[in-house]
mmCIF file of C-alpha atoms (C1' of nucleotides) in Angstrom:
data_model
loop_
_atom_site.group_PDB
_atom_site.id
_atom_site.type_symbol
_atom_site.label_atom_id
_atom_site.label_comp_id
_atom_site.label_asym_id
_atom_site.label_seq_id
_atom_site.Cartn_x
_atom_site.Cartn_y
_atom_site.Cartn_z
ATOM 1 C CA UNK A 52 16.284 -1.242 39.807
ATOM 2 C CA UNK A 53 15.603 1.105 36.990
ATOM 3 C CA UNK A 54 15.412 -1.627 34.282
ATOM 4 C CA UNK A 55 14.925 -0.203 30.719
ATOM 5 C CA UNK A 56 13.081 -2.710 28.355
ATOM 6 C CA UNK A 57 13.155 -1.138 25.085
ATOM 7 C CA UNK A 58 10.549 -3.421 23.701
ATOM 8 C CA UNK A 59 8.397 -1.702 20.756
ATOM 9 C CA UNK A 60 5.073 -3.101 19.184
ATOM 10 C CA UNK A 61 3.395 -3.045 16.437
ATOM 11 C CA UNK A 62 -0.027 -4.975 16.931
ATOM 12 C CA UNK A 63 1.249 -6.805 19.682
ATOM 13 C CA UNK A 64 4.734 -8.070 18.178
ATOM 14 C CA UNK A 65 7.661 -6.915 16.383
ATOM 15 C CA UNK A 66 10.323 -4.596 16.854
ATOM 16 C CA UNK A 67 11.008 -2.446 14.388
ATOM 17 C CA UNK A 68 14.493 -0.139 15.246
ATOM 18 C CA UNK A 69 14.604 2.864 12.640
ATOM 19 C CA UNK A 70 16.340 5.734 13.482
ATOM 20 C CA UNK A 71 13.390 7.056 16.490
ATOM 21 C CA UNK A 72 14.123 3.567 18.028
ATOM 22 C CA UNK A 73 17.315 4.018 18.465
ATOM 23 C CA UNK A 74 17.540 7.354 19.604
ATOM 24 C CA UNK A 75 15.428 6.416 22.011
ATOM 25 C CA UNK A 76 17.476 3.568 22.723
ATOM 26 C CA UNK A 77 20.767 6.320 22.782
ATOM 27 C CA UNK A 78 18.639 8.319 25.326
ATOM 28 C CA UNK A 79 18.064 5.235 27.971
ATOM 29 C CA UNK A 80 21.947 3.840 27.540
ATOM 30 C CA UNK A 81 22.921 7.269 28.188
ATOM 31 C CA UNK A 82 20.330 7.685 31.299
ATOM 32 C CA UNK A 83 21.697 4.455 32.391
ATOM 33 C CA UNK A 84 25.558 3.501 31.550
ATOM 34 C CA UNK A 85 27.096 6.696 31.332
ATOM 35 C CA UNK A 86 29.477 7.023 34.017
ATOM 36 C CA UNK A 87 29.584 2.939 35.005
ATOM 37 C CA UNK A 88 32.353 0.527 34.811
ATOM 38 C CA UNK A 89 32.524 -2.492 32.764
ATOM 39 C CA UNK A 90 33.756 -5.418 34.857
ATOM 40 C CA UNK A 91 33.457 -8.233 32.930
ATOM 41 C CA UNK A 92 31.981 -9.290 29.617
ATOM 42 C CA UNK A 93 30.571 -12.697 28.335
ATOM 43 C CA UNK A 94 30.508 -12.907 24.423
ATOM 44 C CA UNK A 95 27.942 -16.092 24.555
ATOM 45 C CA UNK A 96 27.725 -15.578 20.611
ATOM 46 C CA UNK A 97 30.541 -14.772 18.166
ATOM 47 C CA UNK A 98 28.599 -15.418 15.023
ATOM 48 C CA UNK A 99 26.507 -12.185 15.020
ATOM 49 C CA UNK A 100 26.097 -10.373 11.563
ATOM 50 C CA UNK A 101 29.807 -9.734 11.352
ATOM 51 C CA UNK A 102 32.370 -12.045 14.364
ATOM 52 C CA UNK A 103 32.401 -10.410 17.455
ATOM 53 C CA UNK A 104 36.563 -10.259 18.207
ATOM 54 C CA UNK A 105 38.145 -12.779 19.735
ATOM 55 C CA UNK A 106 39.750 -10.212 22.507
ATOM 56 C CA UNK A 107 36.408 -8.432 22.986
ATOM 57 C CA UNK A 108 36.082 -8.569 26.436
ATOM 58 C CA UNK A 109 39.659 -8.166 27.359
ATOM 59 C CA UNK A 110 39.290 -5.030 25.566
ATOM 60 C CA UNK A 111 36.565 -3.587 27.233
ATOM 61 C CA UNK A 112 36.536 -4.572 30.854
ATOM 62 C CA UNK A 113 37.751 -2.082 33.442
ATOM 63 C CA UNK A 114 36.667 0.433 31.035
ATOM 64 C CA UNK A 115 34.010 3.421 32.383
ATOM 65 C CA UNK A 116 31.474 4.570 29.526
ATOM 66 C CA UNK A 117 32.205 8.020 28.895
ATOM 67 C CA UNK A 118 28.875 8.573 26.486
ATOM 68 C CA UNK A 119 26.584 7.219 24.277
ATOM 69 C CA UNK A 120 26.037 8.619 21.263
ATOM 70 C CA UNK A 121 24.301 7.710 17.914
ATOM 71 C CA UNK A 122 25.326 7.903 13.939
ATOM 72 C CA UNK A 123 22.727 6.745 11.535
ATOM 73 C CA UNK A 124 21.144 3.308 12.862
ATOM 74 C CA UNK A 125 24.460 2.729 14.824
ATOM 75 C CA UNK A 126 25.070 2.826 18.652
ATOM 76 C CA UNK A 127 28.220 4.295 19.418
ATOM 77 C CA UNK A 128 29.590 3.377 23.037
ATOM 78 C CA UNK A 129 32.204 5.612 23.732
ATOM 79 C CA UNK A 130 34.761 4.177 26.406
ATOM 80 C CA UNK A 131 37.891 5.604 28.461
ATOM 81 C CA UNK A 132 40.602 3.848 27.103
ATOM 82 C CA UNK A 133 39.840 5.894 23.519
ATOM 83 C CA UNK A 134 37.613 2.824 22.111
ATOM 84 C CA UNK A 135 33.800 2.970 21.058
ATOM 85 C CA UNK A 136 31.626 0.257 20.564
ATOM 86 C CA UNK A 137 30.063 0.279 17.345
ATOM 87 C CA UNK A 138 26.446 -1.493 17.868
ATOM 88 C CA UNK A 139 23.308 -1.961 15.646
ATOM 89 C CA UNK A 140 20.225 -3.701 16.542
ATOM 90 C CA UNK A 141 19.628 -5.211 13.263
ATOM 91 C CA UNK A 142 15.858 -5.940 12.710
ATOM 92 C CA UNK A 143 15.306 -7.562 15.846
ATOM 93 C CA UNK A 144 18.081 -6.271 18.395
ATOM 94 C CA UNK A 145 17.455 -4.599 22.073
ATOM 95 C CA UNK A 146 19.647 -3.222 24.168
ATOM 96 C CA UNK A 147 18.289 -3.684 27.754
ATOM 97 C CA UNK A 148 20.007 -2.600 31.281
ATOM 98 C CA UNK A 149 18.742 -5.174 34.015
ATOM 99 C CA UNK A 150 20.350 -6.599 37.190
ATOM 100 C CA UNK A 151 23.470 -8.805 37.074
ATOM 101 C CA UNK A 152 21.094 -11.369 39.071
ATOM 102 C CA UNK A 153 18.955 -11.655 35.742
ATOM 103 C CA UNK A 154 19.809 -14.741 34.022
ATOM 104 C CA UNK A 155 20.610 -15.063 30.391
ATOM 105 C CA UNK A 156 18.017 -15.262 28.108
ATOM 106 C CA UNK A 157 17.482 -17.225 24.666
ATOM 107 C CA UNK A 158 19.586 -14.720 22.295
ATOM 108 C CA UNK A 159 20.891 -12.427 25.160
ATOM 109 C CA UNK A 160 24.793 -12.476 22.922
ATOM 110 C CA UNK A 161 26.755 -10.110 24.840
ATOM 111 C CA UNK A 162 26.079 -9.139 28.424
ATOM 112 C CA UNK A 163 28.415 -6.488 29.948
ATOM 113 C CA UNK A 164 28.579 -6.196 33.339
ATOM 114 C CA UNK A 165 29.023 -2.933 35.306
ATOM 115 C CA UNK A 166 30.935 -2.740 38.904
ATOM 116 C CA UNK A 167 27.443 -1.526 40.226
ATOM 117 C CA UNK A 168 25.585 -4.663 39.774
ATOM 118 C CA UNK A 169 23.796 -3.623 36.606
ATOM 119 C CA UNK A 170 24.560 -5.116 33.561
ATOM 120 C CA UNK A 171 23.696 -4.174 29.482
ATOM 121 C CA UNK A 172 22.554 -6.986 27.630
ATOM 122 C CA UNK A 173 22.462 -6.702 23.565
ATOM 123 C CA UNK A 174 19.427 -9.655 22.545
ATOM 124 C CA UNK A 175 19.032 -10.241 19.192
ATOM 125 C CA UNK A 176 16.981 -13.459 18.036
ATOM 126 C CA UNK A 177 17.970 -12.804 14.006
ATOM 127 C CA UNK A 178 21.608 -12.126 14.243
ATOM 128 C CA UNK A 179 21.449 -9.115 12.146
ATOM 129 C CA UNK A 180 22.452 -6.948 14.651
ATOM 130 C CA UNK A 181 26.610 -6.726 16.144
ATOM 131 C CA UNK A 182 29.053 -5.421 18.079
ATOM 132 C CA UNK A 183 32.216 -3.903 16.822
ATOM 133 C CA UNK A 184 35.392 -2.282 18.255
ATOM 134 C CA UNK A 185 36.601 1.173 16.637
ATOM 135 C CA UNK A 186 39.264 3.341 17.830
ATOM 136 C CA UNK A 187 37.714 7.106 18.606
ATOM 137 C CA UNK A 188 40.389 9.027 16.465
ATOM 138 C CA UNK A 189 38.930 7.514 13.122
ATOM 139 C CA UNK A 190 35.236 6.451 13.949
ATOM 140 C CA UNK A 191 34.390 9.030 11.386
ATOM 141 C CA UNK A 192 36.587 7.206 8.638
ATOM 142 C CA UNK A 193 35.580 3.987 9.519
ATOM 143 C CA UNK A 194 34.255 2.074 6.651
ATOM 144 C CA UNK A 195 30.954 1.594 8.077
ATOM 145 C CA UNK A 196 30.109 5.465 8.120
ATOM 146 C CA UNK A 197 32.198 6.559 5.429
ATOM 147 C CA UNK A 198 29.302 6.234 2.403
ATOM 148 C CA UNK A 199 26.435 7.700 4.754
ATOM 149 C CA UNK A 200 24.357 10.933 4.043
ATOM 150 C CA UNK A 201 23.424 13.401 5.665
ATOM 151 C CA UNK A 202 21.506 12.954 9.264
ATOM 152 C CA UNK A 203 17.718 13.594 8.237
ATOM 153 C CA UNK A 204 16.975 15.808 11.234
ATOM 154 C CA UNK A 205 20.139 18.089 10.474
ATOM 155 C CA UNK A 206 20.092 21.096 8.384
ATOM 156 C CA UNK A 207 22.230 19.511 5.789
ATOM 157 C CA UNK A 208 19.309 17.868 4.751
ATOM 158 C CA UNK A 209 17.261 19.972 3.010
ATOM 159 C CA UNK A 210 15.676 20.927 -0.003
ATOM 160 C CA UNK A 211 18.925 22.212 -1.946
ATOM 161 C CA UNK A 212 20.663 19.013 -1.106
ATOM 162 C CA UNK A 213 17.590 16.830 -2.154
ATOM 163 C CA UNK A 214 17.218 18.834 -5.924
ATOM 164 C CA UNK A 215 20.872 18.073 -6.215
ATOM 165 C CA UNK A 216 21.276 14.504 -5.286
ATOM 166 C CA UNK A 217 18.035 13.806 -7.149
ATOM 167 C CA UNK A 218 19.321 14.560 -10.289
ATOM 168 C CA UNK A 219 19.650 12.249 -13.211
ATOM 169 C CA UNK A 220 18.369 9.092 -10.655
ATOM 170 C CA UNK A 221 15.576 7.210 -12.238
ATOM 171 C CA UNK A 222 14.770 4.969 -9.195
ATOM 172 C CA UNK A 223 11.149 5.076 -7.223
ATOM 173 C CA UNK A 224 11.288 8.059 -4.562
ATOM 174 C CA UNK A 225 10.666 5.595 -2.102
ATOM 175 C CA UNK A 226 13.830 3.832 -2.517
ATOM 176 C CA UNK A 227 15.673 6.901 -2.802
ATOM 177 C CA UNK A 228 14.846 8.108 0.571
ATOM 178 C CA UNK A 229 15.519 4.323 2.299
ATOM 179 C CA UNK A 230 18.916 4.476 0.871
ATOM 180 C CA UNK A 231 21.731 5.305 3.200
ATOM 181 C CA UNK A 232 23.684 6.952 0.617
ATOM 182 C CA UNK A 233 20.864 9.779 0.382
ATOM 183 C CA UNK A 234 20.020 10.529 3.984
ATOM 184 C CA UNK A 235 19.921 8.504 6.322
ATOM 185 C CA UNK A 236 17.775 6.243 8.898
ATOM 186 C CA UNK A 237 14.815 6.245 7.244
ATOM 187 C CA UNK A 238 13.752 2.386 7.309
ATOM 188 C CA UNK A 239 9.965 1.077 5.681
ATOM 189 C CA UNK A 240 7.939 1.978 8.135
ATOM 190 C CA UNK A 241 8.782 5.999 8.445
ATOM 191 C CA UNK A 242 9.495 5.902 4.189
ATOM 192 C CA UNK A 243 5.516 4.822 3.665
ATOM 193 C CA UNK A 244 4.362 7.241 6.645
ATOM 194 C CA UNK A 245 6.924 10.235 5.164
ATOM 195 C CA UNK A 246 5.269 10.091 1.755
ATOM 196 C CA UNK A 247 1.686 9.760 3.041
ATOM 197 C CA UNK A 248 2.319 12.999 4.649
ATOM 198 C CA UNK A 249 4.312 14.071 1.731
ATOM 199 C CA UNK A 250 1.067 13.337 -0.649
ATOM 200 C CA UNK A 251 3.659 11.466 -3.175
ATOM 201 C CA UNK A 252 3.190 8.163 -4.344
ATOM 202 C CA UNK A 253 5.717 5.354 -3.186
ATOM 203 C CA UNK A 254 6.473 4.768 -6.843
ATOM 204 C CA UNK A 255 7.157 7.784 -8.486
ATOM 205 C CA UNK A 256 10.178 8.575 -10.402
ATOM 206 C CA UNK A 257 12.737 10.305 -8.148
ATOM 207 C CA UNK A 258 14.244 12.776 -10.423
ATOM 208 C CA UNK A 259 10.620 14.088 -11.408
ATOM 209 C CA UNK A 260 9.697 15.160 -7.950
ATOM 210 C CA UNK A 261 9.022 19.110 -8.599
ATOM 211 C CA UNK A 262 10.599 21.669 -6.277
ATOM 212 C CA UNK A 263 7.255 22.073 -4.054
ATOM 213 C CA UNK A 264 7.202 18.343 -3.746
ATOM 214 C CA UNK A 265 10.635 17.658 -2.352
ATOM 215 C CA UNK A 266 9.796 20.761 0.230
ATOM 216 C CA UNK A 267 6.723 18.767 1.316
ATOM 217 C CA UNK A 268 8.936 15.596 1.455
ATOM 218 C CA UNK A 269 11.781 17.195 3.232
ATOM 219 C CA UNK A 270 9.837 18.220 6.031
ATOM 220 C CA UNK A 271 7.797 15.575 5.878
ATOM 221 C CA UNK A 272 10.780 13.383 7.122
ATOM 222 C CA UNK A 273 11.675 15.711 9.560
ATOM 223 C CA UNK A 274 7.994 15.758 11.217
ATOM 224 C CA UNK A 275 7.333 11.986 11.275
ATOM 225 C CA UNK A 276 10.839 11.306 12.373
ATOM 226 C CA UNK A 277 10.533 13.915 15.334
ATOM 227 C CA UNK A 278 6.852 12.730 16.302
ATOM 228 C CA UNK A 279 8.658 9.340 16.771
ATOM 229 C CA UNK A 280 11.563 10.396 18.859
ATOM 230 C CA UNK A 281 9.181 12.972 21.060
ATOM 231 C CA UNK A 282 6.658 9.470 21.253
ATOM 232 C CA UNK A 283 9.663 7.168 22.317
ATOM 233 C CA UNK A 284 10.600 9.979 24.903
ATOM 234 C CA UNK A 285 7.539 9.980 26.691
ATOM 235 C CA UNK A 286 7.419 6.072 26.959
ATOM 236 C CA UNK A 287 10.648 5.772 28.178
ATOM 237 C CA UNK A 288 9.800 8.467 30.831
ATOM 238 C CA UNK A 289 6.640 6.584 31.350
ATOM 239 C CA UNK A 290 8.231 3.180 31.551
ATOM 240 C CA UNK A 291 10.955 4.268 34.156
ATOM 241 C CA UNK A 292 8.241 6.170 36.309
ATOM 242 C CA UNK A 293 5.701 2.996 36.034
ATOM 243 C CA UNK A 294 7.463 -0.220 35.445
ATOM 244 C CA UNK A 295 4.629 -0.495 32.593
ATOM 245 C CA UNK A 296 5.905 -2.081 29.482
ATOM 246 C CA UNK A 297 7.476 0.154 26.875
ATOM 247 C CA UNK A 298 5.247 0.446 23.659
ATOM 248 C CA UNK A 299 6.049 3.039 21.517
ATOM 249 C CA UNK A 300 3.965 2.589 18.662
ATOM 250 C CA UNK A 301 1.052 3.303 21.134
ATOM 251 C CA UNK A 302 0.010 5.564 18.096
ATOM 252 C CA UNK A 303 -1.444 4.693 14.918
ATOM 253 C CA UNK A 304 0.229 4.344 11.869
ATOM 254 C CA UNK A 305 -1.485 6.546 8.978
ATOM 255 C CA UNK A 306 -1.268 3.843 6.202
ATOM 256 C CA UNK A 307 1.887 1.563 7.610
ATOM 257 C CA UNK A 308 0.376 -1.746 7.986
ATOM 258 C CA UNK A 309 -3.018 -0.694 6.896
ATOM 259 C CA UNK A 310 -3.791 -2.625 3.360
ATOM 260 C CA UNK A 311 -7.702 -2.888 3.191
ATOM 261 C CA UNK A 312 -8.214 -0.230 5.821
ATOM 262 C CA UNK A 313 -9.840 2.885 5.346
ATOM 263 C CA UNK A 314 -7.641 6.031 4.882
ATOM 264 C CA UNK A 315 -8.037 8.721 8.019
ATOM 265 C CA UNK A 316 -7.933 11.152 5.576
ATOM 266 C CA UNK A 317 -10.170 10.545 2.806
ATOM 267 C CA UNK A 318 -11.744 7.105 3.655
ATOM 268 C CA UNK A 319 -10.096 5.372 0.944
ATOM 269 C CA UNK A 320 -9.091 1.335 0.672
ATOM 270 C CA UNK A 321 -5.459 1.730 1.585
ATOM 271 C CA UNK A 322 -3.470 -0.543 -0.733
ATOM 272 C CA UNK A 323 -0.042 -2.510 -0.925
ATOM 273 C CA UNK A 324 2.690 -2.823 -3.283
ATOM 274 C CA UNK A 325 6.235 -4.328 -2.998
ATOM 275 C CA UNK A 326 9.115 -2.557 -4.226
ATOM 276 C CA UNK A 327 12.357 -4.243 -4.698
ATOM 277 C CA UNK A 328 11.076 -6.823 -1.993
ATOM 278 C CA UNK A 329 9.334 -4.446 0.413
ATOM 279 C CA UNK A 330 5.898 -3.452 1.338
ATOM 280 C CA UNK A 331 4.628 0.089 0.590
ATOM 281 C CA UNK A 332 1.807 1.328 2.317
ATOM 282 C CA UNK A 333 -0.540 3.985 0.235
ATOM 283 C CA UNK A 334 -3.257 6.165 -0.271
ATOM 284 C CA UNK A 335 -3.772 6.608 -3.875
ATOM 285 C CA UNK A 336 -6.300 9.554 -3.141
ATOM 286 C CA UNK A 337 -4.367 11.387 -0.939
ATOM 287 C CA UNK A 338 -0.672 10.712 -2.557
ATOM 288 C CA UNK A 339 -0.098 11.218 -6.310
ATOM 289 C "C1'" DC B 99 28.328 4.508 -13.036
ATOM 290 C "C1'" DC B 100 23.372 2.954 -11.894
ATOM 291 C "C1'" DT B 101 19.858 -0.393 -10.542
ATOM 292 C "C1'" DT B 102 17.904 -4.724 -9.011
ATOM 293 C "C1'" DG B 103 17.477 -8.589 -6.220
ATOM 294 C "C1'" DA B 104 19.205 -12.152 -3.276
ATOM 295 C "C1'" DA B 105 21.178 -13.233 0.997
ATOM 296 C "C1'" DC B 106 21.651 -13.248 5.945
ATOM 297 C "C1'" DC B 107 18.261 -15.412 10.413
ATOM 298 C "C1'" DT B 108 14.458 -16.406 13.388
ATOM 299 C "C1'" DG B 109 9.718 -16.352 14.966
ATOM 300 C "C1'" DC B 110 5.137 -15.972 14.004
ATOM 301 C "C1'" DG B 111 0.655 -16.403 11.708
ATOM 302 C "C1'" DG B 112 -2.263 -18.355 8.093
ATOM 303 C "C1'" DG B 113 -3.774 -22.202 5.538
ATOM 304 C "C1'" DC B 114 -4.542 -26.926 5.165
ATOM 305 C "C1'" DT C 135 -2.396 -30.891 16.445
ATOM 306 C "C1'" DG C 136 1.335 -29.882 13.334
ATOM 307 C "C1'" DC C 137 3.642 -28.930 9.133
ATOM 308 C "C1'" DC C 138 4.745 -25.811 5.282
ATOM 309 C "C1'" DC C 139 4.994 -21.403 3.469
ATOM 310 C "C1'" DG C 140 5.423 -16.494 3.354
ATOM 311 C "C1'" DC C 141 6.644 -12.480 5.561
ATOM 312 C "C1'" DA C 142 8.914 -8.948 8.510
ATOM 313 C "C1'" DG C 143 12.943 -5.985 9.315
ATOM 314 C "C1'" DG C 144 18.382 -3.306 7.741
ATOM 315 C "C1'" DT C 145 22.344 -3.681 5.189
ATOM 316 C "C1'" DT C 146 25.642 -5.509 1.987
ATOM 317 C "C1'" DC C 147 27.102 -7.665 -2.039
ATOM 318 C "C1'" DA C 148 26.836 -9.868 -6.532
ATOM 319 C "C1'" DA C 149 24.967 -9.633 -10.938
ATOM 320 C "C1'" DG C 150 22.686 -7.330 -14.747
#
DNA sequence: CCTTGAACCTGCGGGC
DNA sequence: TGCCCGCAGGTTCAAG
């Protein structure tokens, strides 16, 4: 049974999905659903982050997957009868494919289950996750993607697009990059690690980022993104060859959950500060 | 228009 | 042992 437990840690515990996560979460559901019938589905929980619809499953059984795709932080479930389910994992959600002999677990909210004996489960102990219904022809219009940037790993993001959007906005660089608006995917975790590599300080003024800066940053975002995706890839390869448990932060953060730790780089304290309710993670020798 | 901060929810770890 | 508190994460929405 090729079960795929997309469980990540981060000393030992939580699961953090930013945009690597669920790529690599995109990858396995692909591996796994494509091609597979629903059968049935049990919505044990309506009250997710927004109602799950009353006709969900009589929507979406005797349907085959056709793809899985991803847009942002959103899994996109595209289905035969011309449907796709919107998902998001929230702060705390999995997606996991087991066998339909598994019983239900404590948060397991909507289970679907596939003509082959396999069935998806979406868990999600915080409820910030959910499951939505959108018609194919207008995913692309639906309210949920309409006000998101550019993908981060596409050319559209680049330096040109950065100077421009910059312009005029007098928030901290850090919250311009963890805005959706912007670009998108970038959560607090690959923000801190983007401007570490980036040598810019979490706090500096957005719109006085010069030209060489925003290169560094650019690409910056594009490196620790990829190194995330490439590091999920090989655990899910690892996972499915060895039954081991899937932990994708196997590597080390460079200042993410590091206050009072050395830096790699220069040896310096690494410190904390919270911007608009959220931790940043910084060397103030190496950023500036 | 821009910016800030609270809210949503649960589980876990630290302090007492 | 157990209770209380703070914190973590992504996104939206109200208020300044």
């Amino acid at each position: 049974m090729g079960k795929v437990q997309l469980n990540f840690c981060q000393k030992g515990r939580v699961f953090m999905p930013e945009l690597p996560e669920v790529e690599t979460v995109v990858r396995g559901l692909s591996d796994q659903i494509a091609g597979k019938q629903i059968q049935m589905v049990q919505v044990r929980r309506h009250d997710l982050r927004y109602p799950v619809e009353a006709n969900f499953d009589k929507i979406v059984q005797q349907q085959v997957v056709r793809s899985v795709s991803r847009r942002a932080k959103y899994i996109l479930i595209h289905l035969s009868n011309g449907q796709t389910i919107i998902g998001h994992l929230g702060m705390s959600g999995r997606m996991v494919v087991t066998s339909n002999q598994t019983r239900p677990a404590k948060h397991d909210h909507v289970i679907w289950l596939f003509t082959d004996h396999t069935q998806l489960v979406f868990n999600d102990a915080r409820r910030f996750g959910f499951v939505l219904l959108a018609d194919s022809q207008v995913l692309h219009t639906h309210k949920i993607f309409r006000m998101l940037g550019p993908e981060p790993l596409t050319d559209e993001f680049n330096i040109s697009y950065v100077i421009e959007h910059i312009l005029n906005r007098k928030i901290p660089v850090k919250q311009w990059i963890m805005d959706n608006k912007n670009v998108v995917g970038i959560g607090n975790i690959y923000a801190c690690e983007a401007l570490f590599k980036a040598k810019i300080l979490p706090d500096r003024k957005v719109s006085d980022l010069q030209k060489e800066e925003v290169s560094q940053l650019v690409h910056a975002i594009k490196e620790v993104l990829t190194a995330a995706i490439c590091a999920g890839g090989s655990s899910l390869k690892d996972y499915v060859q060895t039954s081991g448990t899937l932990g994708y932060f196997q590597h080390q953060f460079m200042v993410y959950g590091r206050e009072n730790e050395l830096c790699f780089v220069c040896q310096t304290v690494i410190k904390r500060i919270k911007q608009s309710g959220r931790s940043s993670f910084y060397c103030d020798e190496c950023q500036r």
